[in-house]
């Protein structure tokens, strides 16, 4: 059977953007920016996207498209009989860790969509919004149920395949998401007191930056652009032959950052207008958005639209996450695609329950902690802050020292069809010096070996 491919440049763009844009923009980016003090964190994050994110993204595209294989198979093919294939194995492991907690948060989003449709947020007050979220995270049933729904939807789309599933869904829904975020911004920015929120997001106070903040910004950059775990290898393996990899990466990174900023601009003005705490943590989105729309004409409708689009973002990102082990099982283990999808969905659900029940200290499993972190936090911390940056570091080392430069240059320029000599030279310089140096310094700094 022929291996599937996306059908056009536009399909490549929307699918890749669909992977990048997700709960990272709408949920994680705002709450981390809030916790780590706003503008200064944002600047470090942007620097990480440019100096680390893009070079790693191009590396993954090259590995994927050159081999047209899953994350493990791709590295095996490029460096047969060497341990480099474990970059792929590590990636599959990281994708599971992310999916365990990601499917849980996606479940909250689906549930909030359901609540919005039901009208639970009509005339909600700040105290109600907090109480409603609090009730979700401590319930032993609700989050698990909705996590199941999420996985069922994701599995159904993936079973339809790369073109009929991933491509069709992302191409239809990504443009909608963008429009809706703009509508939310219009409302949030016209709230009285909104300027404080804007200032918070853009005014840089470097005094607040800690080593932990820098590592978190780096981890967020990886998480945001779906890097360091073979997701972009897998999607890259479905890219068209004539796709301009530099262009796609840049467009995706820019659009993704724009969506994050727009999400921040919808959330922080509300936080300040209603006197909420910007460092409120993972519940930030769920407590602010119902408030923004609660007391306005057609607010109920906008609220439904917002959570619908958040659900889209979460779903399209999940597609790319689950695709990593699906492609692996299908190609390396010879399991039929639908079966591979179902096996993965079941596994994610089974372990993901641990995340759903431990997302809050007061949750059913919230009391089980190791070094201050419960299951939910460990899945998140281990993947974003450790495995993804480590995967990225190994990938740029692999590209710099193992894969022949000529092959990389050919892949990046589509066999010489693109005149991108300078970009290629800059890419080689970045992956050999800038990206690994930054990754190593941030790592050593965060484990305390060096003190910046
Ligand atoms: N980029 C996605 C988001 O921001 C999350 C993700 C991470 C998706 C890694 C795939 C791989 O929500």
CSV table of C-alpha atoms in Angstrom, one decimal, residues 34-370:
chain,number,residue,atom,x,y,z
A,34,UNK,CA,1.2,34.8,34.4
A,35,UNK,CA,3.2,32.8,36.9
A,36,UNK,CA,6.6,33.9,35.7
A,37,UNK,CA,5.9,37.6,35.6
A,38,UNK,CA,4.8,38.6,32.1
A,39,UNK,CA,6.9,40.5,29.6
A,40,UNK,CA,10.4,39.3,30.5
A,41,UNK,CA,9.2,35.7,30.2
A,42,UNK,CA,7.7,36.4,26.9
A,43,UNK,CA,10.9,37.8,25.5
A,44,UNK,CA,12.9,34.8,26.7
A,45,UNK,CA,10.3,32.6,25.1
A,46,UNK,CA,10.5,34.4,21.8
A,47,UNK,CA,14.3,34.1,21.8
A,48,UNK,CA,13.9,30.3,22.4
A,49,UNK,CA,11.6,30.0,19.4
A,50,UNK,CA,14.1,31.7,17.1
A,51,UNK,CA,17.4,30.3,18.4
A,52,UNK,CA,16.2,26.8,19.4
A,53,UNK,CA,12.7,26.1,18.1
A,54,UNK,CA,13.2,26.8,14.4
A,55,UNK,CA,16.5,25.0,14.0
A,56,UNK,CA,15.0,21.9,15.7
A,57,UNK,CA,11.9,22.1,13.6
A,58,UNK,CA,13.9,22.2,10.4
A,59,UNK,CA,15.9,19.3,11.6
A,60,UNK,CA,12.8,17.2,12.2
A,61,UNK,CA,11.3,18.2,8.8
A,62,UNK,CA,14.5,17.0,7.1
A,63,UNK,CA,14.7,13.7,9.0
A,64,UNK,CA,11.0,13.0,8.3
A,65,UNK,CA,10.7,14.0,4.6
A,66,UNK,CA,14.1,12.4,3.7
A,67,UNK,CA,13.1,9.0,5.0
A,68,UNK,CA,9.3,9.2,4.8
A,69,UNK,CA,9.1,7.1,7.9
A,70,UNK,CA,7.9,7.3,11.5
A,71,UNK,CA,10.2,8.8,14.2
A,72,UNK,CA,12.0,5.6,15.1
A,73,UNK,CA,12.1,4.2,11.6
A,74,UNK,CA,13.5,7.4,10.2
A,75,UNK,CA,16.5,7.5,12.5
A,76,UNK,CA,17.1,3.8,11.9
A,77,UNK,CA,17.2,4.3,8.2
A,78,UNK,CA,19.5,7.3,8.4
A,79,UNK,CA,21.9,5.7,10.9
A,80,UNK,CA,21.4,2.0,10.7
A,81,UNK,CA,22.7,-0.2,13.5
A,82,UNK,CA,23.5,2.8,15.8
A,83,UNK,CA,21.8,3.9,19.0
A,84,UNK,CA,20.6,7.1,17.3
A,85,UNK,CA,17.2,5.4,16.7
A,86,UNK,CA,16.6,6.0,20.4
A,87,UNK,CA,16.0,9.7,19.7
A,88,UNK,CA,12.8,8.2,18.2
A,89,UNK,CA,12.2,5.9,21.0
A,90,UNK,CA,12.5,8.7,23.5
A,91,UNK,CA,10.2,10.8,21.3
A,92,UNK,CA,7.5,8.1,21.5
A,93,UNK,CA,7.9,8.0,25.3
A,94,UNK,CA,7.6,11.8,25.5
A,95,UNK,CA,4.5,11.7,23.3
A,96,UNK,CA,2.8,9.3,25.7
A,97,UNK,CA,3.7,11.5,28.8
A,98,UNK,CA,2.3,14.5,27.1
A,99,UNK,CA,-0.9,12.7,26.0
A,100,UNK,CA,-1.6,11.5,29.5
A,101,UNK,CA,-2.1,15.0,30.8
A,102,UNK,CA,-3.0,16.7,27.6
A,103,UNK,CA,-6.1,14.5,27.1
A,104,UNK,CA,-7.2,15.4,30.6
A,105,UNK,CA,-7.0,19.2,30.0
A,106,UNK,CA,-8.7,18.6,26.6
A,107,UNK,CA,-11.4,16.8,28.5
A,108,UNK,CA,-11.9,19.9,30.7
A,109,UNK,CA,-12.2,22.0,27.5
A,110,UNK,CA,-14.8,19.6,26.1
A,111,UNK,CA,-16.7,19.7,29.3
A,112,UNK,CA,-16.7,23.5,29.4
A,113,UNK,CA,-18.0,23.5,25.9
A,114,UNK,CA,-20.8,21.3,27.1
A,115,UNK,CA,-21.4,23.6,30.1
A,116,UNK,CA,-21.4,26.7,27.9
A,117,UNK,CA,-24.0,25.1,25.6
A,118,UNK,CA,-26.1,24.2,28.7
A,119,UNK,CA,-25.9,27.8,29.9
A,120,UNK,CA,-24.1,27.2,33.1
A,121,UNK,CA,-22.2,30.4,32.9
A,122,UNK,CA,-25.0,32.9,32.6
A,123,UNK,CA,-24.3,35.8,34.9
A,124,UNK,CA,-21.5,33.9,36.5
A,125,UNK,CA,-19.5,35.8,39.2
A,126,UNK,CA,-15.8,35.5,39.9
A,127,UNK,CA,-16.5,33.3,42.9
A,128,UNK,CA,-18.8,31.0,40.8
A,129,UNK,CA,-16.2,30.7,38.1
A,130,UNK,CA,-13.6,29.6,40.6
A,131,UNK,CA,-16.0,27.2,42.3
A,132,UNK,CA,-17.2,25.6,39.1
A,133,UNK,CA,-13.6,24.9,38.0
A,134,UNK,CA,-12.8,23.6,41.5
A,135,UNK,CA,-15.6,21.2,41.3
A,136,UNK,CA,-14.4,19.8,38.0
A,137,UNK,CA,-10.8,19.0,39.1
A,138,UNK,CA,-11.8,17.3,42.3
A,139,UNK,CA,-14.5,15.1,40.8
A,140,UNK,CA,-13.6,11.4,40.4
A,141,UNK,CA,-16.0,11.0,37.4
A,142,UNK,CA,-16.4,14.1,35.3
A,143,UNK,CA,-12.8,14.7,34.1
A,144,UNK,CA,-12.4,11.0,33.3
A,145,UNK,CA,-15.6,10.8,31.3
A,146,UNK,CA,-14.7,13.8,29.2
A,147,UNK,CA,-11.1,12.5,28.7
A,148,UNK,CA,-12.7,9.4,27.3
A,149,UNK,CA,-14.8,11.5,24.9
A,150,UNK,CA,-11.7,13.4,23.7
A,151,UNK,CA,-9.9,10.2,23.0
A,152,UNK,CA,-12.9,8.7,21.1
A,153,UNK,CA,-13.1,11.8,18.8
A,154,UNK,CA,-9.3,11.8,18.2
A,155,UNK,CA,-9.3,8.0,17.5
A,156,UNK,CA,-12.2,8.4,15.1
A,157,UNK,CA,-10.4,11.1,13.1
A,158,UNK,CA,-7.1,9.2,13.0
A,159,UNK,CA,-8.7,6.0,11.8
A,160,UNK,CA,-9.8,7.9,8.7
A,161,UNK,CA,-6.2,8.4,7.8
A,162,UNK,CA,-3.7,11.2,7.1
A,163,UNK,CA,-5.6,12.8,4.2
A,164,UNK,CA,-9.2,12.1,5.0
A,165,UNK,CA,-8.7,12.5,8.7
A,166,UNK,CA,-5.9,14.9,9.7
A,167,UNK,CA,-5.8,17.0,6.6
A,168,UNK,CA,-9.5,17.4,6.1
A,169,UNK,CA,-10.1,18.4,9.8
A,170,UNK,CA,-7.3,20.8,10.2
A,171,UNK,CA,-7.9,22.6,6.8
A,172,UNK,CA,-11.5,23.3,7.7
A,173,UNK,CA,-11.1,24.2,11.3
A,174,UNK,CA,-7.9,26.2,11.7
A,175,UNK,CA,-9.1,29.3,9.9
A,176,UNK,CA,-12.2,29.4,12.1
A,177,UNK,CA,-10.1,29.2,15.3
A,178,UNK,CA,-8.2,32.3,14.2
A,179,UNK,CA,-11.4,34.4,13.6
A,180,UNK,CA,-12.8,33.4,16.9
A,181,UNK,CA,-9.8,34.4,18.9
A,182,UNK,CA,-10.0,37.8,17.3
A,183,UNK,CA,-13.6,38.2,18.4
A,184,UNK,CA,-12.6,37.4,22.0
A,185,UNK,CA,-9.8,39.9,21.9
A,186,UNK,CA,-12.2,42.6,20.8
A,187,UNK,CA,-14.3,42.0,23.8
A,188,UNK,CA,-11.5,41.6,26.3
A,189,UNK,CA,-9.6,44.7,25.2
A,190,UNK,CA,-12.6,46.9,25.6
A,191,UNK,CA,-13.1,45.9,29.2
A,192,UNK,CA,-12.4,48.7,31.7
A,193,UNK,CA,-8.9,48.2,33.1
A,194,UNK,CA,-7.8,46.1,30.1
A,195,UNK,CA,-4.6,48.3,29.8
A,196,UNK,CA,-3.2,46.7,32.9
A,197,UNK,CA,-3.4,43.3,31.3
A,198,UNK,CA,-1.7,44.5,28.1
A,199,UNK,CA,1.0,46.1,30.2
A,200,UNK,CA,1.5,42.9,32.2
A,201,UNK,CA,2.0,41.0,29.0
A,202,UNK,CA,4.4,43.4,27.3
A,203,UNK,CA,6.3,45.2,30.0
A,204,UNK,CA,9.6,43.3,30.7
A,205,UNK,CA,10.8,43.2,34.2
A,206,UNK,CA,14.0,41.2,34.1
A,207,UNK,CA,14.3,41.2,37.8
A,208,UNK,CA,11.7,38.5,37.9
A,209,UNK,CA,13.5,36.1,35.7
A,210,UNK,CA,14.8,33.0,37.5
A,211,UNK,CA,16.6,29.9,36.2
A,212,UNK,CA,13.4,28.1,36.5
A,213,UNK,CA,11.6,30.7,34.4
A,214,UNK,CA,14.2,30.3,31.6
A,215,UNK,CA,14.0,26.5,31.6
A,216,UNK,CA,10.2,26.8,31.5
A,217,UNK,CA,10.3,29.2,28.6
A,218,UNK,CA,12.5,26.8,26.7
A,219,UNK,CA,10.3,23.9,27.5
A,220,UNK,CA,7.3,25.9,26.5
A,221,UNK,CA,8.9,26.7,23.1
A,222,UNK,CA,9.4,23.0,22.5
A,223,UNK,CA,5.9,22.1,23.6
A,224,UNK,CA,4.3,24.9,21.6
A,225,UNK,CA,6.0,23.9,18.3
A,226,UNK,CA,5.5,20.2,19.0
A,227,UNK,CA,9.3,19.7,18.9
A,228,UNK,CA,11.9,17.3,20.3
A,229,UNK,CA,9.7,14.2,20.3
A,230,UNK,CA,9.4,13.2,16.6
A,231,UNK,CA,6.0,14.8,16.0
A,232,UNK,CA,7.5,17.0,13.3
A,233,UNK,CA,9.5,14.0,11.9
A,234,UNK,CA,6.2,12.2,11.6
A,235,UNK,CA,4.3,15.1,10.0
A,236,UNK,CA,7.4,15.9,7.9
A,237,UNK,CA,7.2,12.4,6.5
A,238,UNK,CA,3.8,13.3,5.0
A,239,UNK,CA,5.0,16.6,3.4
A,240,UNK,CA,4.9,17.1,-0.3
A,241,UNK,CA,8.2,16.8,-2.2
A,242,UNK,CA,8.1,20.4,-3.3
A,243,UNK,CA,7.3,22.0,0.0
A,244,UNK,CA,9.5,24.8,1.1
A,245,UNK,CA,10.6,23.6,4.5
A,246,UNK,CA,12.1,27.0,5.6
A,247,UNK,CA,8.9,28.7,4.6
A,248,UNK,CA,6.5,26.3,6.3
A,249,UNK,CA,8.5,26.3,9.5
A,250,UNK,CA,8.6,30.1,9.6
A,251,UNK,CA,5.0,30.5,8.8
A,252,UNK,CA,4.0,28.0,11.4
A,253,UNK,CA,6.2,29.5,14.1
A,254,UNK,CA,4.9,33.0,13.4
A,255,UNK,CA,1.2,32.1,13.2
A,256,UNK,CA,1.5,30.0,16.3
A,257,UNK,CA,3.2,32.8,18.3
A,258,UNK,CA,0.5,35.2,17.0
A,259,UNK,CA,-2.2,32.9,18.3
A,260,UNK,CA,-0.5,32.7,21.7
A,261,UNK,CA,-0.3,36.5,21.9
A,262,UNK,CA,-3.9,36.8,20.9
A,263,UNK,CA,-4.9,34.3,23.6
A,264,UNK,CA,-2.8,36.3,26.1
A,265,UNK,CA,-4.6,39.4,25.0
A,266,UNK,CA,-7.9,37.8,25.6
A,267,UNK,CA,-7.0,36.5,29.0
A,268,UNK,CA,-4.8,39.1,30.8
A,269,UNK,CA,-7.1,42.1,30.4
A,270,UNK,CA,-9.9,40.0,32.0
A,271,UNK,CA,-7.6,38.9,34.8
A,272,UNK,CA,-6.9,42.5,35.6
A,273,UNK,CA,-10.3,43.9,34.9
A,274,UNK,CA,-11.8,41.4,37.4
A,275,UNK,CA,-9.0,41.5,39.9
A,276,UNK,CA,-8.0,37.9,39.4
A,277,UNK,CA,-4.5,36.6,40.2
A,278,UNK,CA,-2.3,36.3,37.0
A,279,UNK,CA,-0.3,33.5,38.6
A,280,UNK,CA,-3.4,31.4,39.3
A,281,UNK,CA,-1.9,28.4,37.5
A,282,UNK,CA,-3.5,25.8,35.3
A,283,UNK,CA,-7.1,26.9,36.1
A,284,UNK,CA,-6.5,30.5,34.7
A,285,UNK,CA,-8.2,30.0,31.4
A,286,UNK,CA,-11.2,28.2,32.9
A,287,UNK,CA,-11.8,30.9,35.5
A,288,UNK,CA,-11.3,33.9,33.2
A,289,UNK,CA,-13.0,33.2,29.9
A,290,UNK,CA,-16.5,32.5,31.4
A,291,UNK,CA,-16.2,35.8,33.1
A,292,UNK,CA,-15.3,37.8,30.0
A,293,UNK,CA,-18.5,36.8,28.3
A,294,UNK,CA,-20.8,36.5,31.1
A,295,UNK,CA,-22.4,39.9,31.2
A,296,UNK,CA,-22.6,40.9,27.6
A,297,UNK,CA,-25.2,40.6,24.8
A,298,UNK,CA,-24.7,37.3,22.9
A,299,UNK,CA,-22.1,36.4,25.5
A,300,UNK,CA,-23.5,32.9,25.9
A,301,UNK,CA,-23.1,32.4,22.2
A,302,UNK,CA,-19.5,33.7,22.1
A,303,UNK,CA,-18.7,31.5,25.1
A,304,UNK,CA,-19.9,28.4,23.2
A,305,UNK,CA,-17.8,29.5,20.2
A,306,UNK,CA,-14.7,30.1,22.3
A,307,UNK,CA,-14.8,26.6,24.0
A,308,UNK,CA,-15.7,25.1,20.6
A,309,UNK,CA,-12.5,26.6,19.2
A,310,UNK,CA,-10.4,25.7,22.2
A,311,UNK,CA,-11.7,22.1,21.7
A,312,UNK,CA,-10.6,22.3,18.0
A,313,UNK,CA,-7.2,23.4,19.0
A,314,UNK,CA,-6.8,20.7,21.6
A,315,UNK,CA,-8.1,18.1,19.2
A,316,UNK,CA,-5.9,18.9,16.2
A,317,UNK,CA,-2.9,19.0,18.5
A,318,UNK,CA,-3.9,15.6,19.9
A,319,UNK,CA,-4.1,14.2,16.4
A,320,UNK,CA,-0.4,14.9,15.9
A,321,UNK,CA,0.5,13.6,19.3
A,322,UNK,CA,-1.2,10.3,18.8
A,323,UNK,CA,0.0,10.0,15.2
A,324,UNK,CA,3.6,9.6,16.5
A,325,UNK,CA,3.0,6.1,18.2
A,326,UNK,CA,0.4,5.2,15.6
A,327,UNK,CA,2.9,5.6,12.7
A,328,UNK,CA,5.5,3.8,14.8
A,329,UNK,CA,3.3,0.8,15.6
A,330,UNK,CA,2.0,0.7,12.0
A,331,UNK,CA,5.3,0.8,10.3
A,332,UNK,CA,7.8,-0.8,12.7
A,333,UNK,CA,5.5,-3.4,14.2
A,334,UNK,CA,3.3,-4.0,11.2
A,335,UNK,CA,0.0,-3.4,13.1
A,336,UNK,CA,-2.9,-2.2,10.9
A,337,UNK,CA,-3.5,1.5,11.3
A,338,UNK,CA,-7.0,1.3,12.9
A,339,UNK,CA,-5.8,-1.3,15.4
A,340,UNK,CA,-2.8,0.9,16.2
A,341,UNK,CA,-5.1,3.8,16.8
A,342,UNK,CA,-7.3,1.9,19.1
A,343,UNK,CA,-4.4,0.4,21.1
A,344,UNK,CA,-3.0,3.8,21.7
A,345,UNK,CA,-6.3,5.4,22.6
A,346,UNK,CA,-6.9,2.7,25.2
A,347,UNK,CA,-3.4,3.0,26.6
A,348,UNK,CA,-3.6,6.8,26.9
A,349,UNK,CA,-7.0,6.6,28.6
A,350,UNK,CA,-5.8,3.9,31.1
A,351,UNK,CA,-2.8,5.9,32.3
A,352,UNK,CA,-4.3,9.3,31.6
A,353,UNK,CA,-6.8,8.7,34.4
A,354,UNK,CA,-3.9,9.1,36.8
A,355,UNK,CA,-3.5,12.6,35.4
A,356,UNK,CA,-7.2,13.4,35.5
A,357,UNK,CA,-7.5,12.5,39.1
A,358,UNK,CA,-4.3,14.3,40.3
A,359,UNK,CA,-4.5,17.6,38.4
A,360,UNK,CA,-5.5,19.4,41.7
A,361,UNK,CA,-4.0,18.8,45.2
A,362,UNK,CA,-7.6,18.2,46.4
A,363,UNK,CA,-8.4,15.7,43.6
A,364,UNK,CA,-8.9,12.0,44.4
A,365,UNK,CA,-5.2,11.1,43.7
A,366,UNK,CA,-3.9,14.6,44.4
A,367,UNK,CA,-2.3,13.5,47.6
A,368,UNK,CA,0.1,11.1,46.0
A,369,UNK,CA,3.3,13.2,45.4
A,370,UNK,CA,6.9,12.7,44.8
